[in-house]
Coordinates of C-alpha atoms in Angstrom, one line a residue:
Chain A
X79 CA 159.6 -116.4 -28.7
X80 CA 159.1 -120.1 -29.3
X81 CA 161.5 -120.6 -32.2
X82 CA 164.0 -122.7 -30.0
X83 CA 161.3 -124.9 -28.7
X84 CA 160.0 -125.5 -32.1
X85 CA 163.6 -126.4 -33.2
X86 CA 163.9 -128.9 -30.5
X87 CA 160.4 -130.4 -31.2
X88 CA 160.9 -130.5 -35.0
X89 CA 164.1 -132.4 -34.6
X90 CA 161.9 -135.2 -33.3
X91 CA 158.6 -134.9 -35.1
X92 CA 156.6 -132.6 -37.3
X93 CA 154.7 -129.7 -35.6
X94 CA 151.9 -128.6 -37.8
X95 CA 151.1 -124.8 -38.2
X96 CA 148.0 -125.1 -36.2
X97 CA 150.0 -126.7 -33.4
X98 CA 152.5 -123.8 -33.6
X99 CA 149.5 -121.5 -33.3
X100 CA 148.2 -123.3 -30.4
X101 CA 151.6 -123.1 -28.6
X102 CA 151.6 -119.4 -29.2
X103 CA 148.1 -119.0 -28.0
X104 CA 149.0 -120.7 -24.7
X105 CA 151.9 -118.4 -24.0
X106 CA 151.4 -115.8 -21.5
X107 CA 153.7 -113.1 -20.1
X108 CA 157.4 -113.0 -20.9
X109 CA 159.9 -112.2 -18.1
X110 CA 163.6 -111.3 -18.0
X111 CA 165.4 -112.9 -15.1
X112 CA 168.7 -112.0 -13.7
X113 CA 171.6 -114.7 -13.2
X114 CA 171.4 -116.7 -10.0
X115 CA 167.8 -116.0 -9.2
X116 CA 165.4 -118.9 -8.0
X117 CA 162.4 -118.8 -10.1
X118 CA 160.7 -121.8 -8.7
X119 CA 161.0 -122.8 -5.0
X120 CA 160.6 -126.5 -4.0
X121 CA 157.1 -126.9 -2.5
X122 CA 155.6 -123.7 -4.1
X123 CA 152.1 -124.2 -5.5
X124 CA 152.2 -123.8 -9.4
X125 CA 149.7 -122.6 -11.8
X126 CA 152.0 -122.0 -14.6
X127 CA 154.9 -123.7 -16.5
X128 CA 157.9 -121.9 -17.8
X129 CA 159.7 -122.2 -21.2
X130 CA 163.3 -121.1 -21.3
X131 CA 163.5 -118.6 -24.3
X132 CA 167.1 -117.6 -23.7
X133 CA 170.0 -118.2 -21.2
X134 CA 170.8 -121.1 -19.1
X135 CA 168.9 -122.5 -15.8
X136 CA 169.4 -125.5 -13.6
X137 CA 167.2 -127.8 -11.5
X138 CA 168.8 -128.4 -8.1
X139 CA 168.5 -129.9 -4.7
X140 CA 170.6 -129.4 -1.7
X141 CA 171.3 -130.7 1.8
X142 CA 171.2 -128.8 5.1
X143 CA 175.1 -128.7 5.0
X144 CA 174.8 -126.4 2.0
X145 CA 176.0 -129.1 -0.4
X146 CA 174.1 -128.7 -3.6
X147 CA 173.5 -131.1 -6.6
X148 CA 172.5 -129.6 -9.8
X149 CA 170.2 -132.3 -11.3
X150 CA 169.5 -130.9 -14.7
X151 CA 170.7 -128.1 -17.0
X152 CA 168.2 -126.3 -19.3
X153 CA 169.0 -124.5 -22.5
X154 CA 166.9 -122.2 -24.7
X155 CA 163.9 -124.0 -26.0
X156 CA 163.6 -126.3 -22.9
X157 CA 160.5 -126.1 -20.6
X158 CA 161.9 -125.8 -17.2
X159 CA 159.0 -127.2 -15.1
X160 CA 156.6 -128.8 -17.5
X161 CA 156.4 -131.7 -15.1
X162 CA 155.0 -129.0 -12.6
X163 CA 151.7 -129.1 -14.8
X164 CA 150.7 -132.5 -13.4
X165 CA 152.8 -132.5 -10.0
X166 CA 151.5 -128.9 -9.1
X167 CA 154.6 -128.4 -7.0
X168 CA 158.1 -129.5 -7.4
X169 CA 160.4 -131.4 -5.1
X170 CA 163.3 -129.3 -6.3
X171 CA 164.3 -125.6 -7.0
X172 CA 164.7 -123.9 -10.5
X173 CA 167.5 -121.4 -10.8
X174 CA 169.0 -119.1 -13.4
X175 CA 172.7 -119.5 -13.9
X176 CA 172.9 -116.5 -16.4
X177 CA 170.6 -113.7 -17.3
X178 CA 167.4 -115.5 -18.9
X179 CA 164.2 -114.7 -20.6
X180 CA 161.4 -117.1 -19.8
X181 CA 157.8 -117.2 -21.2
X182 CA 154.9 -118.4 -19.0
X183 CA 152.4 -121.0 -20.0
X184 CA 149.3 -120.8 -17.5
X185 CA 148.4 -124.4 -16.6
X186 CA 144.7 -123.6 -17.7
X187 CA 145.9 -123.0 -21.2
X188 CA 148.0 -126.1 -21.2
X189 CA 144.8 -128.1 -20.0
X190 CA 143.0 -126.9 -23.0
X191 CA 145.8 -128.1 -25.2
X192 CA 145.6 -131.6 -23.6
X193 CA 142.0 -131.4 -24.3
X194 CA 141.9 -130.2 -27.9
X195 CA 145.3 -131.4 -29.4
X196 CA 146.2 -134.9 -28.8
X197 CA 149.4 -134.8 -31.1
X198 CA 150.7 -131.7 -29.6
X199 CA 150.0 -133.1 -26.0
X200 CA 152.1 -136.2 -26.9
X201 CA 155.0 -133.9 -28.1
X202 CA 154.8 -132.1 -24.7
X203 CA 154.7 -135.6 -23.0
X204 CA 157.8 -136.5 -25.2
X205 CA 159.7 -133.5 -23.9
X206 CA 159.2 -134.5 -20.1
X207 CA 160.2 -138.1 -21.2
X208 CA 163.3 -136.7 -22.7
X209 CA 164.0 -134.9 -19.4
X210 CA 163.7 -138.2 -17.7
X211 CA 166.1 -139.8 -20.0
X212 CA 168.7 -137.0 -19.5
X213 CA 168.3 -137.7 -15.7
X214 CA 169.0 -141.3 -16.1
X215 CA 172.2 -140.5 -18.1
X216 CA 173.3 -138.1 -15.4
X217 CA 172.8 -141.0 -12.9
X218 CA 175.0 -143.2 -14.7
X219 CA 177.7 -140.4 -14.8
X220 CA 177.2 -139.6 -11.1
X221 CA 177.4 -143.3 -10.0
X222 CA 179.8 -144.7 -12.5
X223 CA 182.0 -142.4 -14.5
X224 CA 185.1 -141.0 -13.3
X225 CA 185.6 -137.2 -12.9
X226 CA 187.1 -136.4 -16.4
X227 CA 184.8 -138.7 -18.2
X228 CA 181.6 -137.1 -16.4
X229 CA 182.9 -133.7 -17.3
X230 CA 183.6 -134.8 -20.9
X231 CA 180.2 -136.5 -21.2
X232 CA 178.4 -133.3 -19.9
X233 CA 180.1 -131.2 -22.7
X234 CA 179.1 -133.7 -25.5
X235 CA 175.6 -133.6 -24.2
X236 CA 175.5 -129.7 -24.0
X237 CA 177.0 -129.6 -27.5
X238 CA 174.5 -131.8 -29.0
X239 CA 171.5 -130.1 -27.2
X240 CA 172.7 -126.7 -28.1
X241 CA 173.4 -127.6 -31.8
X242 CA 169.7 -128.6 -32.2
X243 CA 168.7 -125.1 -31.2
X244 CA 171.4 -123.4 -33.2
X245 CA 173.7 -122.2 -30.6
X246 CA 176.9 -123.8 -31.6
X247 CA 179.7 -122.1 -33.6
X248 CA 182.7 -124.0 -35.0
X249 CA 183.4 -126.2 -32.0
X250 CA 182.6 -123.6 -29.5
X251 CA 179.6 -122.5 -27.3
X252 CA 178.8 -120.4 -24.5
X253 CA 178.3 -122.1 -21.1
X254 CA 177.6 -119.2 -18.8
X255 CA 178.1 -120.8 -15.5
X256 CA 181.2 -120.8 -13.1
X257 CA 183.4 -123.8 -12.3
X258 CA 181.7 -124.3 -8.8
X259 CA 178.4 -124.8 -10.6
X260 CA 179.9 -126.9 -13.3
X261 CA 181.2 -129.2 -10.5
X262 CA 177.8 -129.2 -8.9
X263 CA 176.5 -131.0 -11.9
X264 CA 179.1 -133.6 -11.6
X265 CA 179.2 -134.0 -7.8
X266 CA 182.7 -132.5 -7.5
X267 CA 184.1 -129.8 -5.6
X268 CA 185.4 -126.7 -7.6
X269 CA 189.1 -127.6 -6.9
X270 CA 188.4 -131.2 -8.1
X271 CA 186.7 -129.8 -11.1
X272 CA 189.7 -127.7 -11.8
X273 CA 191.7 -130.8 -12.0
X274 CA 189.2 -132.5 -14.2
X275 CA 189.0 -129.7 -16.6
X276 CA 192.8 -129.5 -16.8
X277 CA 193.0 -133.2 -17.7
X278 CA 190.5 -132.7 -20.6
X279 CA 192.7 -129.8 -21.8
X280 CA 195.9 -131.6 -21.4
X281 CA 194.5 -134.5 -23.5
X282 CA 193.7 -132.1 -26.3
X283 CA 189.9 -132.7 -26.0
X284 CA 188.2 -129.6 -24.7
X285 CA 188.6 -126.5 -22.7
X286 CA 186.0 -124.7 -20.4
X287 CA 186.9 -121.4 -18.8
X288 CA 185.1 -118.0 -18.2
X289 CA 181.8 -119.4 -19.5
X290 CA 183.3 -120.4 -22.8
X291 CA 183.6 -123.9 -24.0
X292 CA 186.0 -125.0 -26.8
X293 CA 186.0 -128.5 -28.2
X294 CA 189.3 -129.5 -29.7
X295 CA 188.6 -132.9 -30.9
X296 CA 185.0 -134.0 -30.9
X297 CA 185.5 -137.5 -32.2
X298 CA 188.1 -138.2 -29.3
X299 CA 186.0 -136.3 -26.7
X300 CA 182.9 -138.5 -27.5
X301 CA 185.1 -141.8 -27.4
X302 CA 186.7 -140.7 -24.2
X303 CA 183.3 -139.9 -22.6
X304 CA 181.6 -143.0 -24.0
X305 CA 179.0 -140.6 -25.4
X306 CA 176.2 -142.3 -27.2
X307 CA 173.5 -139.7 -28.1
X308 CA 170.7 -142.4 -28.3
X309 CA 169.2 -141.1 -25.0
X310 CA 168.7 -137.8 -26.6
X311 CA 166.1 -139.3 -29.0
X312 CA 167.3 -137.4 -32.0
X313 CA 165.2 -139.1 -34.7
X314 CA 162.4 -137.4 -36.4
X315 CA 159.4 -140.0 -36.0
X316 CA 155.6 -139.8 -35.8
X317 CA 155.0 -139.6 -32.0
Chain B
X234 CA 182.9 -112.2 -0.3
X235 CA 186.6 -112.6 -0.7
X236 CA 188.1 -114.8 -3.5
X237 CA 190.4 -117.7 -2.7
X238 CA 192.7 -119.5 -5.2
X239 CA 193.3 -123.4 -4.6
X240 CA 196.7 -124.3 -6.1
X241 CA 197.1 -128.1 -6.1
X242 CA 200.4 -129.8 -6.0
X243 CA 200.5 -133.4 -6.4
X244 CA 201.2 -136.6 -8.5
X245 CA 199.2 -135.3 -11.2
X246 CA 201.5 -132.2 -11.5
X247 CA 201.0 -128.6 -10.3
X248 CA 197.4 -127.4 -11.0
X249 CA 197.2 -123.6 -10.6
X250 CA 193.8 -122.2 -9.8
X251 CA 193.4 -119.4 -12.5
X252 CA 189.9 -118.3 -11.7
X253 CA 189.5 -118.6 -7.9
X254 CA 186.3 -119.0 -5.9
X255 CA 184.4 -116.6 -3.8
X256 CA 183.7 -117.8 -0.3
X257 CA 182.5 -116.4 3.0
X258 CA 185.7 -116.6 5.0
X259 CA 188.9 -118.4 5.5
X260 CA 187.4 -121.4 7.5
X261 CA 185.0 -122.0 4.6
X262 CA 188.0 -122.1 2.3
X263 CA 189.8 -124.5 4.6
X264 CA 186.8 -126.9 4.6
X265 CA 186.6 -126.7 0.7
X266 CA 190.4 -127.7 0.7
X267 CA 189.8 -130.6 2.8
X268 CA 186.7 -131.8 1.0
X269 CA 188.4 -131.4 -2.4
X270 CA 191.4 -133.5 -1.2
X271 CA 189.0 -136.2 0.0
X272 CA 187.2 -136.0 -3.4
X273 CA 190.4 -136.3 -5.4
X274 CA 192.0 -139.0 -3.5
X275 CA 188.7 -141.0 -3.5
X276 CA 188.7 -140.8 -7.2
X277 CA 192.2 -142.1 -7.5
X278 CA 191.5 -144.8 -5.1
X279 CA 188.8 -146.2 -7.3
X280 CA 191.3 -146.3 -10.1
X281 CA 193.6 -148.3 -7.6
X282 CA 196.1 -145.5 -6.7
X283 CA 196.4 -143.6 -3.4
X284 CA 198.9 -140.9 -3.4
X285 CA 199.1 -138.7 -0.2
X286 CA 202.1 -136.6 -1.0
X287 CA 200.3 -133.7 -2.5
X288 CA 199.0 -130.6 -0.9
X289 CA 196.6 -127.6 -1.6
X290 CA 198.0 -124.0 -1.1
X291 CA 195.1 -121.6 -0.5
X292 CA 196.0 -118.0 -1.5
X293 CA 194.2 -114.7 -1.5
X294 CA 193.9 -112.4 -4.6
X295 CA 197.2 -110.8 -3.9
X296 CA 199.0 -114.2 -3.9
X297 CA 199.5 -114.4 -0.2
X298 CA 199.5 -118.0 1.2
X299 CA 196.7 -118.3 3.7
X300 CA 196.4 -122.0 4.5
X301 CA 198.4 -125.2 3.2
X302 CA 196.5 -128.5 3.5
X303 CA 198.7 -131.5 3.1
X304 CA 196.6 -134.4 1.5
X305 CA 197.5 -136.6 4.4
X306 CA 196.0 -134.2 6.9
X307 CA 192.5 -134.6 5.4
X308 CA 192.4 -138.4 6.6
X309 CA 192.4 -140.4 9.8
X310 CA 194.6 -143.2 8.5
X311 CA 194.6 -146.9 9.7
X312 CA 197.4 -148.9 8.2
X313 CA 198.0 -152.6 8.7

């Protein structure tokens, strides 16, 4: 149940067997969630955090007009709302994009980890710091990159994150969201997103359609997006 | 919800919409077309090009033309 989380953490630091036990011991119920269900509502009081075991989820904020900004995507092995452990409610919603499986981590059990296991606590702290680093990169995209380069950058990021948890096969990966939702990550309408994706395809870089991504040329896609994975903190270090 | 297809015709060439988008009604489709023109032209403008010759044809699933939005209709233009 926590294999993907362990892959994600072990790419960055060692996780001792007793720390793995402690994580498993902190895990509570497991739930299956249908696609497009809000699992955390903004403002709701939280007494547990959720680990995404399988599927694809997003964090989003919206305006009264209905315009929605997806502020983060989460893949298997990501905590969806570990920041909710200290915040106790969120300023945004969390929603499934595809059918998902989540594992609940009651906050009292996370509290025990923080009291008994300082290194494991630092690894969990690392993962919320990593979320923040990804947010900063998205800010750069939203503020400064052009549409095609924003889309290319997001595909590079997802490729890298999914590769860590073993979900990439020969330049292809599943991205079970529609083009409206992909556009909501980029701040573009679905029609504009279609134009952007067509440009990536015509340049021979990548193709996204019907929930499937195919990377034609990773080197050129990275160069086009100015993708530098440093912000994903991929080195295994003592943290 | 009905599905609408937004086919873009402009200087970038014709961009057929192969997947379509589910929306509440035709007026939502019309708003999305106008928003999309503004979004695409804004991006081109940042690159120093404004081309208002294009249009978006909004069709239903049976390929009937419902709305046609000329790019220029999406703007109040003030020229020197």
